[in-house]
PDB file of C-alpha atoms in Angstrom:
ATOM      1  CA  UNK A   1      98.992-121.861  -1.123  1.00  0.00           C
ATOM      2  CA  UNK A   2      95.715-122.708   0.830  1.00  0.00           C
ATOM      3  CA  UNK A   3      92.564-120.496   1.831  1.00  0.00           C
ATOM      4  CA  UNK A   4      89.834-120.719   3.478  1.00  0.00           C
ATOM      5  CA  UNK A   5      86.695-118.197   2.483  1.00  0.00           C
ATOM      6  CA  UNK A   6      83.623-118.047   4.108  1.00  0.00           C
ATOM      7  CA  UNK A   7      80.564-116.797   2.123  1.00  0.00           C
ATOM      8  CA  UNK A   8      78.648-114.764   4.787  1.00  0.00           C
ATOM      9  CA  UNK A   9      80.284-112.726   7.353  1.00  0.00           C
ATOM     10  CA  UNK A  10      77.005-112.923   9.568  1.00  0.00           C
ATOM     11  CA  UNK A  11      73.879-115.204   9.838  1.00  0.00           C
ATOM     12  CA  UNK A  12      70.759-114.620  11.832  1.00  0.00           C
ATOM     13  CA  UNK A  13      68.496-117.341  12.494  1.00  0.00           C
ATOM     14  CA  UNK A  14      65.590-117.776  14.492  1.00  0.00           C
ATOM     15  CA  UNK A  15      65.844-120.437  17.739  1.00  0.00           C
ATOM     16  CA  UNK A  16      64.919-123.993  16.413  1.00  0.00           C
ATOM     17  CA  UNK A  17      65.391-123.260  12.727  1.00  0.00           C
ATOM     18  CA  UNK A  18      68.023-124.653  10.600  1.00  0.00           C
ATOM     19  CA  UNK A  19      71.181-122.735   9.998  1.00  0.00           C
ATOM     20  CA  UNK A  20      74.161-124.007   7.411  1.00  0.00           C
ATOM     21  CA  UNK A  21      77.761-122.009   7.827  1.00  0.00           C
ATOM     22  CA  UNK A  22      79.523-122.082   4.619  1.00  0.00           C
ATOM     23  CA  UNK A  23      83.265-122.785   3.814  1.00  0.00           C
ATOM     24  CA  UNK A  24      85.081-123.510   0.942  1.00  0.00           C
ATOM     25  CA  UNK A  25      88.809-123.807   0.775  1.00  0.00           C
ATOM     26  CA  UNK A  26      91.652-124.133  -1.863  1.00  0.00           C
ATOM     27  CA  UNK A  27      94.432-126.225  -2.242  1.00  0.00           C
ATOM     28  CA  UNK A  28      96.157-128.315  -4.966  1.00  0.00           C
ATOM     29  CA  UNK A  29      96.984-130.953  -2.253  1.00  0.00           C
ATOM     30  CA  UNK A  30      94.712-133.101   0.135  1.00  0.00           C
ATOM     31  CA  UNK A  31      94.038-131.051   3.268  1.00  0.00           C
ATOM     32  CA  UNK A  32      92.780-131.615   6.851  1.00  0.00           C
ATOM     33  CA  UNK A  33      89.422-129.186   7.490  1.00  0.00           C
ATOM     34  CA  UNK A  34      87.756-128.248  10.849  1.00  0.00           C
ATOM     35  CA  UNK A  35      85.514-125.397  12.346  1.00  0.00           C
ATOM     36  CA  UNK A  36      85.799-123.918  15.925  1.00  0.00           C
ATOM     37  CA  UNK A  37      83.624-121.707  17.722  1.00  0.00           C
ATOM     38  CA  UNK A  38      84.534-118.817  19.409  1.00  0.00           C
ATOM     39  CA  UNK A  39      81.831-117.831  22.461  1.00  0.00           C
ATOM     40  CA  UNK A  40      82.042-113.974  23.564  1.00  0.00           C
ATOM     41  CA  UNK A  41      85.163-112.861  25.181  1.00  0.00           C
ATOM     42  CA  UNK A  42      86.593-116.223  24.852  1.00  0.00           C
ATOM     43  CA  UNK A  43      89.567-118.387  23.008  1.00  0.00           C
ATOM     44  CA  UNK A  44      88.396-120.471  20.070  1.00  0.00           C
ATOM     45  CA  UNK A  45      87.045-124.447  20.948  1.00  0.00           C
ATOM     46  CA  UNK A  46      87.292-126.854  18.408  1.00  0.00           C
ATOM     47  CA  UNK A  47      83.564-128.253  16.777  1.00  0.00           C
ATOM     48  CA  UNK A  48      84.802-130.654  14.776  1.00  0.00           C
ATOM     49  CA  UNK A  49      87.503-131.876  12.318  1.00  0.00           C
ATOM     50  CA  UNK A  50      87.785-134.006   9.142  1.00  0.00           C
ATOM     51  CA  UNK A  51      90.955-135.819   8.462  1.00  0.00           C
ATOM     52  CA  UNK A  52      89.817-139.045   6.574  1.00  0.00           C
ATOM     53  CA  UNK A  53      87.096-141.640   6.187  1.00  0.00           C
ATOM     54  CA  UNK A  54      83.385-140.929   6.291  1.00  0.00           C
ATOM     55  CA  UNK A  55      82.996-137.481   4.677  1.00  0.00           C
ATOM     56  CA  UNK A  56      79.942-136.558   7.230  1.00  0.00           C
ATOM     57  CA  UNK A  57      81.761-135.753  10.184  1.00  0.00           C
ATOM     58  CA  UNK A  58      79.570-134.861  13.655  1.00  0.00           C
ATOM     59  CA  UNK A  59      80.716-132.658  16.435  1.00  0.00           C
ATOM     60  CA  UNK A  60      79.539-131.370  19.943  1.00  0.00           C
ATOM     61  CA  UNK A  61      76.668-129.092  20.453  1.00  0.00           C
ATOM     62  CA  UNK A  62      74.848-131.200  17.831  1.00  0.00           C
ATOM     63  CA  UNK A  63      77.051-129.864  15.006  1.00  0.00           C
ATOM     64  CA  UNK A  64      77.809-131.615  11.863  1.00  0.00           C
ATOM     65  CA  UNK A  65      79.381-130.821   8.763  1.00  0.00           C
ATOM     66  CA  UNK A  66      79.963-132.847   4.891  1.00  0.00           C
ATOM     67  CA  UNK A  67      83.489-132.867   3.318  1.00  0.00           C
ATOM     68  CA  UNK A  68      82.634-132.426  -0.528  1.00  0.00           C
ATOM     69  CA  UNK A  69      85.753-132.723  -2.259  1.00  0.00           C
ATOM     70  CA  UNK A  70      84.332-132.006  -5.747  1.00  0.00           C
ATOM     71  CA  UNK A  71      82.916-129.129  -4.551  1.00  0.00           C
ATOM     72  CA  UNK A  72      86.056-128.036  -2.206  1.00  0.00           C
ATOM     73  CA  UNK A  73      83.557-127.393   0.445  1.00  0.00           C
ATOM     74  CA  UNK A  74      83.251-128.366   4.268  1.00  0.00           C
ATOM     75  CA  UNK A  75      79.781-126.690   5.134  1.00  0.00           C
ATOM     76  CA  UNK A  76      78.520-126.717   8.907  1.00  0.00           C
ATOM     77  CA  UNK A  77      74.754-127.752   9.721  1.00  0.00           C
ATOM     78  CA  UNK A  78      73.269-127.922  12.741  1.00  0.00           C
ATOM     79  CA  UNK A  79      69.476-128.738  12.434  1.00  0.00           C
ATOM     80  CA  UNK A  80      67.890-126.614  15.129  1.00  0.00           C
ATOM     81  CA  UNK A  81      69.738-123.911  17.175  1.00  0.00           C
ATOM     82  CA  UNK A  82      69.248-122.504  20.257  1.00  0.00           C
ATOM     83  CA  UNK A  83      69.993-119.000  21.913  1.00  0.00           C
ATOM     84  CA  UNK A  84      73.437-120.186  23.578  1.00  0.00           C
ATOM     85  CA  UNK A  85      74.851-121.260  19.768  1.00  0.00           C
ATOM     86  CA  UNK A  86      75.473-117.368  19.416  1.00  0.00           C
ATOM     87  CA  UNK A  87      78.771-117.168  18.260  1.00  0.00           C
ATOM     88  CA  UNK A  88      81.835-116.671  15.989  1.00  0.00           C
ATOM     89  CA  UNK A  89      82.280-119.649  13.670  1.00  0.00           C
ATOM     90  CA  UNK A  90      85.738-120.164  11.842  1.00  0.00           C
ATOM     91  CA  UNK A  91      86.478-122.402   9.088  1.00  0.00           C
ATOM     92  CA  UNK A  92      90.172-123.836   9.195  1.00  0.00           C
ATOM     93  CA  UNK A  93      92.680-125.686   6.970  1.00  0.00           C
ATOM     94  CA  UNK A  94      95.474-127.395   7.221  1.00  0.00           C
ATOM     95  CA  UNK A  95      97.706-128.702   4.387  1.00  0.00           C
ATOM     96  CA  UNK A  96      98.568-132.464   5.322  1.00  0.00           C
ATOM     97  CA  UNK A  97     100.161-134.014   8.410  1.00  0.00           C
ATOM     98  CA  UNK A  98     103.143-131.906   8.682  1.00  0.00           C
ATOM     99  CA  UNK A  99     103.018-129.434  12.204  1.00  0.00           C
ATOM    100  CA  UNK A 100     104.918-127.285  10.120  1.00  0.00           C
ATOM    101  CA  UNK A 101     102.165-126.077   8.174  1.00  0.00           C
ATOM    102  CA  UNK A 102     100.400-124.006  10.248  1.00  0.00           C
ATOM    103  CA  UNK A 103      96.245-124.170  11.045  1.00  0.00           C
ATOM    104  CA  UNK A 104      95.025-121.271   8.433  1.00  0.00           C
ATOM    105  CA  UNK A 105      91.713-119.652   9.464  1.00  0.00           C
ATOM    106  CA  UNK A 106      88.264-118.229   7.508  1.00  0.00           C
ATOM    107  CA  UNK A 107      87.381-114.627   8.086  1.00  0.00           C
ATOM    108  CA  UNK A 108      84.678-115.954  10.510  1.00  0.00           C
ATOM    109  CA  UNK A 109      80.976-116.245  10.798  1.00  0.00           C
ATOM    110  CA  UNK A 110      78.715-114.494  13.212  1.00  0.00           C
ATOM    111  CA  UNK A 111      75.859-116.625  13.999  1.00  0.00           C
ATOM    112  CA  UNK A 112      73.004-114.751  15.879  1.00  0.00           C
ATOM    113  CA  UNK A 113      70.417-116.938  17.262  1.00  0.00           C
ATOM    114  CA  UNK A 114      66.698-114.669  17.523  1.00  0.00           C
ATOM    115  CA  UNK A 115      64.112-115.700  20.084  1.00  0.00           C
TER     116      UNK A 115
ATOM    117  CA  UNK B   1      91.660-124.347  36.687  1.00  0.00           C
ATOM    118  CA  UNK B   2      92.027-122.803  33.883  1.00  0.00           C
ATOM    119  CA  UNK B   3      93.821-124.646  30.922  1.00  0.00           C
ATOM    120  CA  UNK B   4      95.733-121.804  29.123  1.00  0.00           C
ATOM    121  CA  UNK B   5      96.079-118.890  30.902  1.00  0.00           C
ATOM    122  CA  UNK B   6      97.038-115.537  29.460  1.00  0.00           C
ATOM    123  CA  UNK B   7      98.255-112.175  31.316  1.00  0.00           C
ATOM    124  CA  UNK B   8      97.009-109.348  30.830  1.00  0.00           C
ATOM    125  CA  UNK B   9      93.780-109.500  29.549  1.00  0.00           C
ATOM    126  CA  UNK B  10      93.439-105.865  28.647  1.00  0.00           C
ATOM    127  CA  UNK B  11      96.445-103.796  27.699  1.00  0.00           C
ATOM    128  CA  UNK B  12      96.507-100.159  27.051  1.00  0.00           C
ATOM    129  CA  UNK B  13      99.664 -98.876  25.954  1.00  0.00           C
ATOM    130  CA  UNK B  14     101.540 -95.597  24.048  1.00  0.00           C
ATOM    131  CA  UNK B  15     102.958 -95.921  20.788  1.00  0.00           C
ATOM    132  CA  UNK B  16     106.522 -96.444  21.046  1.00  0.00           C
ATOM    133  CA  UNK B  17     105.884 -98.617  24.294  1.00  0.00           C
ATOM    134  CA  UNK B  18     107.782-102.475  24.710  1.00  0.00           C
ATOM    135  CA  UNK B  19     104.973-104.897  26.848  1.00  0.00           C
ATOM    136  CA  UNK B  20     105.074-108.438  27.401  1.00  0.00           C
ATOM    137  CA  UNK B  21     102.355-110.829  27.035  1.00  0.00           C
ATOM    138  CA  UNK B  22     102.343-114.156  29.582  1.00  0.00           C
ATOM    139  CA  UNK B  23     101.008-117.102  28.431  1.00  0.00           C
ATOM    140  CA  UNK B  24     100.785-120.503  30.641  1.00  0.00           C
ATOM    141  CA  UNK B  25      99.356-123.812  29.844  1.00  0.00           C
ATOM    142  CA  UNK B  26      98.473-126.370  32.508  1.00  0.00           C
ATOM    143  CA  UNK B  27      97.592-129.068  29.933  1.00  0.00           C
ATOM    144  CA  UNK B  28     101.089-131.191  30.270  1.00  0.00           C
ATOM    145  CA  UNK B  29     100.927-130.347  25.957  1.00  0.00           C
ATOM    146  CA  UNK B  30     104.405-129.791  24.335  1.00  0.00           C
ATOM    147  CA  UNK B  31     102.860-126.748  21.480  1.00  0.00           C
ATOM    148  CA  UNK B  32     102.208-123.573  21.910  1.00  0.00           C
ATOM    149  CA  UNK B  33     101.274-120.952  19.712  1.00  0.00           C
ATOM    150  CA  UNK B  34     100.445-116.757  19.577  1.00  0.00           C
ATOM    151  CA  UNK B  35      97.531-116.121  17.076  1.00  0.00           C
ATOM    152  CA  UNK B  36      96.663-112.364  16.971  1.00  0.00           C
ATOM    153  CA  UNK B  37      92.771-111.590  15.362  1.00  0.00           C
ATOM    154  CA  UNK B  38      92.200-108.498  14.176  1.00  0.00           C
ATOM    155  CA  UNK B  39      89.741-105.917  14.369  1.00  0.00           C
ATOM    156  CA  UNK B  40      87.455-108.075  11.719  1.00  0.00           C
ATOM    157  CA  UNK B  41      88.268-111.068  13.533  1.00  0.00           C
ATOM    158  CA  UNK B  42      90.761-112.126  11.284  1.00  0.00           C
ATOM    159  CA  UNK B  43      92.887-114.875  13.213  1.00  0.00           C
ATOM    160  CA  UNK B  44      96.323-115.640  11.800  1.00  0.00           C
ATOM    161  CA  UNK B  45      98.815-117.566  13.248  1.00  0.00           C
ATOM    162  CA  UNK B  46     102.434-115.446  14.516  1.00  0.00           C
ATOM    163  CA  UNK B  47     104.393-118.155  16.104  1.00  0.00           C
ATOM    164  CA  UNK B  48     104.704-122.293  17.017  1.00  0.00           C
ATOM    165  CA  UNK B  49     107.168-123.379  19.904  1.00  0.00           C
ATOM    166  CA  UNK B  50     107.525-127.493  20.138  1.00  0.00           C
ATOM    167  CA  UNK B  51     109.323-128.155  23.439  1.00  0.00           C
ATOM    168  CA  UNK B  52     111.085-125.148  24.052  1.00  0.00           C
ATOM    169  CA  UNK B  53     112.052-125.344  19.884  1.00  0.00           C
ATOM    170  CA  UNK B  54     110.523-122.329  17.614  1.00  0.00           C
ATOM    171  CA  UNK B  55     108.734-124.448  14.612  1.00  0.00           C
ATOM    172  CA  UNK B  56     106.618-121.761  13.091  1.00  0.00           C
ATOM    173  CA  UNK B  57     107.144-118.219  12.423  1.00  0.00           C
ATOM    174  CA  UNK B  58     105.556-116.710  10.078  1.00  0.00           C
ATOM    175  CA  UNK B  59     105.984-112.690   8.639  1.00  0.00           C
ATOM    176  CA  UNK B  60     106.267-111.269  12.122  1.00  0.00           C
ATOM    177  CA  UNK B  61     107.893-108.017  12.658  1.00  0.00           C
ATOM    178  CA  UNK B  62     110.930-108.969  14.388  1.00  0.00           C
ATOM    179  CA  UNK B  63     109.940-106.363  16.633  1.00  0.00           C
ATOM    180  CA  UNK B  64     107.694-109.406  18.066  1.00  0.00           C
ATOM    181  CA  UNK B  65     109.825-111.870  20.386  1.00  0.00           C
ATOM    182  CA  UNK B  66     108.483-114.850  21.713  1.00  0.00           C
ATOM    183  CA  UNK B  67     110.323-116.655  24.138  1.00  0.00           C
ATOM    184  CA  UNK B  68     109.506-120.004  25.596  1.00  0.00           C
ATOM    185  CA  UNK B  69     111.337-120.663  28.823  1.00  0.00           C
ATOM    186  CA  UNK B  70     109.768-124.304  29.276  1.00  0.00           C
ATOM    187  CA  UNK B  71     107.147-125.992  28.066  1.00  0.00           C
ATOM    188  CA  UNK B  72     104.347-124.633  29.690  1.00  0.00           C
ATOM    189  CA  UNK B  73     105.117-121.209  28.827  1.00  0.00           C
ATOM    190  CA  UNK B  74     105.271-119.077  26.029  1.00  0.00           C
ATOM    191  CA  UNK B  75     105.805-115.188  26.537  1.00  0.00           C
ATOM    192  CA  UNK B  76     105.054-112.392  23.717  1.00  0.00           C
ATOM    193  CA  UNK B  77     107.265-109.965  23.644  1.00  0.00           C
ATOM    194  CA  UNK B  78     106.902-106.839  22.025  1.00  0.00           C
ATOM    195  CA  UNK B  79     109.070-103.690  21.063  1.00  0.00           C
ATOM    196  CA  UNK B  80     108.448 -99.909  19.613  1.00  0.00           C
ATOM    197  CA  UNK B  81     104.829-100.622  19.820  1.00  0.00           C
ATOM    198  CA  UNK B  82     102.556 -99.053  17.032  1.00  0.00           C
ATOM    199  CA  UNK B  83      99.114 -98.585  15.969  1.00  0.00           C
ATOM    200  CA  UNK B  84      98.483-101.299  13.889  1.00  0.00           C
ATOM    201  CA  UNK B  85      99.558-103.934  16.626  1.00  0.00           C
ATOM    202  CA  UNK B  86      96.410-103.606  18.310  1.00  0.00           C
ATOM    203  CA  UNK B  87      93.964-106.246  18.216  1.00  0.00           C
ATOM    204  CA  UNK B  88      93.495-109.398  20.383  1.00  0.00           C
ATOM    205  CA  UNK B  89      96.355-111.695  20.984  1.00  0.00           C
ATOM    206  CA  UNK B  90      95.584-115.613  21.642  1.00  0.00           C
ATOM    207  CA  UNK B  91      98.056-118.393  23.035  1.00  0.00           C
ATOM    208  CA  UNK B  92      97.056-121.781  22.258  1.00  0.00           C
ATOM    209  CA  UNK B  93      98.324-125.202  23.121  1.00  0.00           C
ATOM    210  CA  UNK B  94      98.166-128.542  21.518  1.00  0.00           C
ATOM    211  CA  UNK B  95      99.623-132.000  22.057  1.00  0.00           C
ATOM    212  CA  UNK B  96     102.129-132.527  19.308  1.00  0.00           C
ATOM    213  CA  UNK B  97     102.484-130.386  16.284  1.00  0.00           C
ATOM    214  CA  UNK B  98      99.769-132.478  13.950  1.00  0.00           C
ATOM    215  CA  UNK B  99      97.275-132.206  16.463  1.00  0.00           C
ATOM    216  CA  UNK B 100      94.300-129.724  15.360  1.00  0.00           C
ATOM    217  CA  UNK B 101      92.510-130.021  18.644  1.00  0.00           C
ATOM    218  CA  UNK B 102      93.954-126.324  19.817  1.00  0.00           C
ATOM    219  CA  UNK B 103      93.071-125.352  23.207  1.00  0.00           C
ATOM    220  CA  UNK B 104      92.927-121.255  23.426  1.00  0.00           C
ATOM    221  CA  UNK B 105      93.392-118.903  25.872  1.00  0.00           C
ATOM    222  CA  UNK B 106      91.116-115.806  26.766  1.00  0.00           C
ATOM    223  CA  UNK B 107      93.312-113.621  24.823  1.00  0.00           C
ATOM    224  CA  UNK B 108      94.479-110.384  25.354  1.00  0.00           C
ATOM    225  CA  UNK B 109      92.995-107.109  23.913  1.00  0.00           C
ATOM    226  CA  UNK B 110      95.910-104.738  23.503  1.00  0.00           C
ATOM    227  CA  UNK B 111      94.962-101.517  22.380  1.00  0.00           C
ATOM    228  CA  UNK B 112      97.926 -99.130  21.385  1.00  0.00           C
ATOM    229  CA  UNK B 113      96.849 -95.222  21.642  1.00  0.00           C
TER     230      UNK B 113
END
């Protein structure tokens, strides 16, 4: 079976600081990782995703995050926030290709951006 | 216009209660899906329809009926209502069944009293 935990259930961070979402994951097979953002009263949108290839993978909103397979981690950076990055950030796995094996989602990650 | 569209967006309902949930996509995409997030934001995934077909289900009451009458639609039905079926409902869509790029509706709060 896979999971998905992430550490901190909520992170406040000043505006322009640094802020790192954390997400590790299980799985005795090779998985496909990504984080989404869910914005107040709205669906989920997708940041980014890993699948193969560089392990530093970059997203929109100036979002990046580092596949670290040792480690069984997919952490998400951003290297200064602003006020409108408020959110709910979810970690997500999927085992291999297969669209049978459904997208299995963190317990989420408020982010509160301070002025 | 919106992408995936979802009706109601607020539900408020009696235990014991059957409601339907509407879900359309305008997206030309041949997946859908119902995710329902709990109260601690929780999001798991209920059901997958590929072209019409039902691909995932997962441990669903069977009191939950999804029906997809073509491709750009995928309906949640529900029966006997209870408590713990309140939360917030989401319909996604995606091209293909590999393809993690989800697009999500709204959702729909559904409160059972």
């Amino acid at each position: 079976a896979q999971s998905v935990t992430q550490l901190d259930s909520q992170v406040p961070v000043f505006e322009e600081a640094p802020v790192e979402l954390r997400c590790n994951y299980s799985s005795s097979v090779s998985v496909y990782l990504f984080w989404y953002v869910q914005y107040p009263n709205q669906g989920l949108q997708l940041l980014l995703k890993y699948l193969s290839g560089s392990t530093l993978v970059k997203g929109i909103n100036g979002f990046e995050a580092e596949f670290n397979k040792s480690q069984t981690s997919f952490h998400l950076r951003k290297p200064s926030v602003h006020i409108s990055d408020t959110a709910e950030y979810f970690c997500a796995v999927r085992r291999g290709a297969s669209g049978n094996t459904p997208l299995v989602f963190g317990k989420g990650t408020r982010l509160s951006v301070i002025a | 216009d919106t992408a995936v569209s979802q009706t109601p967006k607020y539900l408020v309902t009696q235990m014991g209660n059957d409601k339907s949930i509407k879900c359309e996509q305008n997206l030309g995409h041949d997946t859908m899906y119902w995710y329902k997030q709990d109260s601690k934001k929780f999001l798991k995934i209920m059901f997958s329809y590929n072209n019409k077909e039902l691909i995932i289900n997962e441990t669903v009451p069977n009191r939950f009926s999804p029906k997809s009458p073509d491709k750009a639609h995928l309906n949640l039905h529900i029966n006997s209502l209870e408590l713990g079926d309140s939360a917030v409902y989401f319909c996604a869509s995606s091209q293909g069944q590999a393809n993690e790029k989800l697009f999500f509706g709204s959702g729909t709060q559904l409160s059972v009293l």
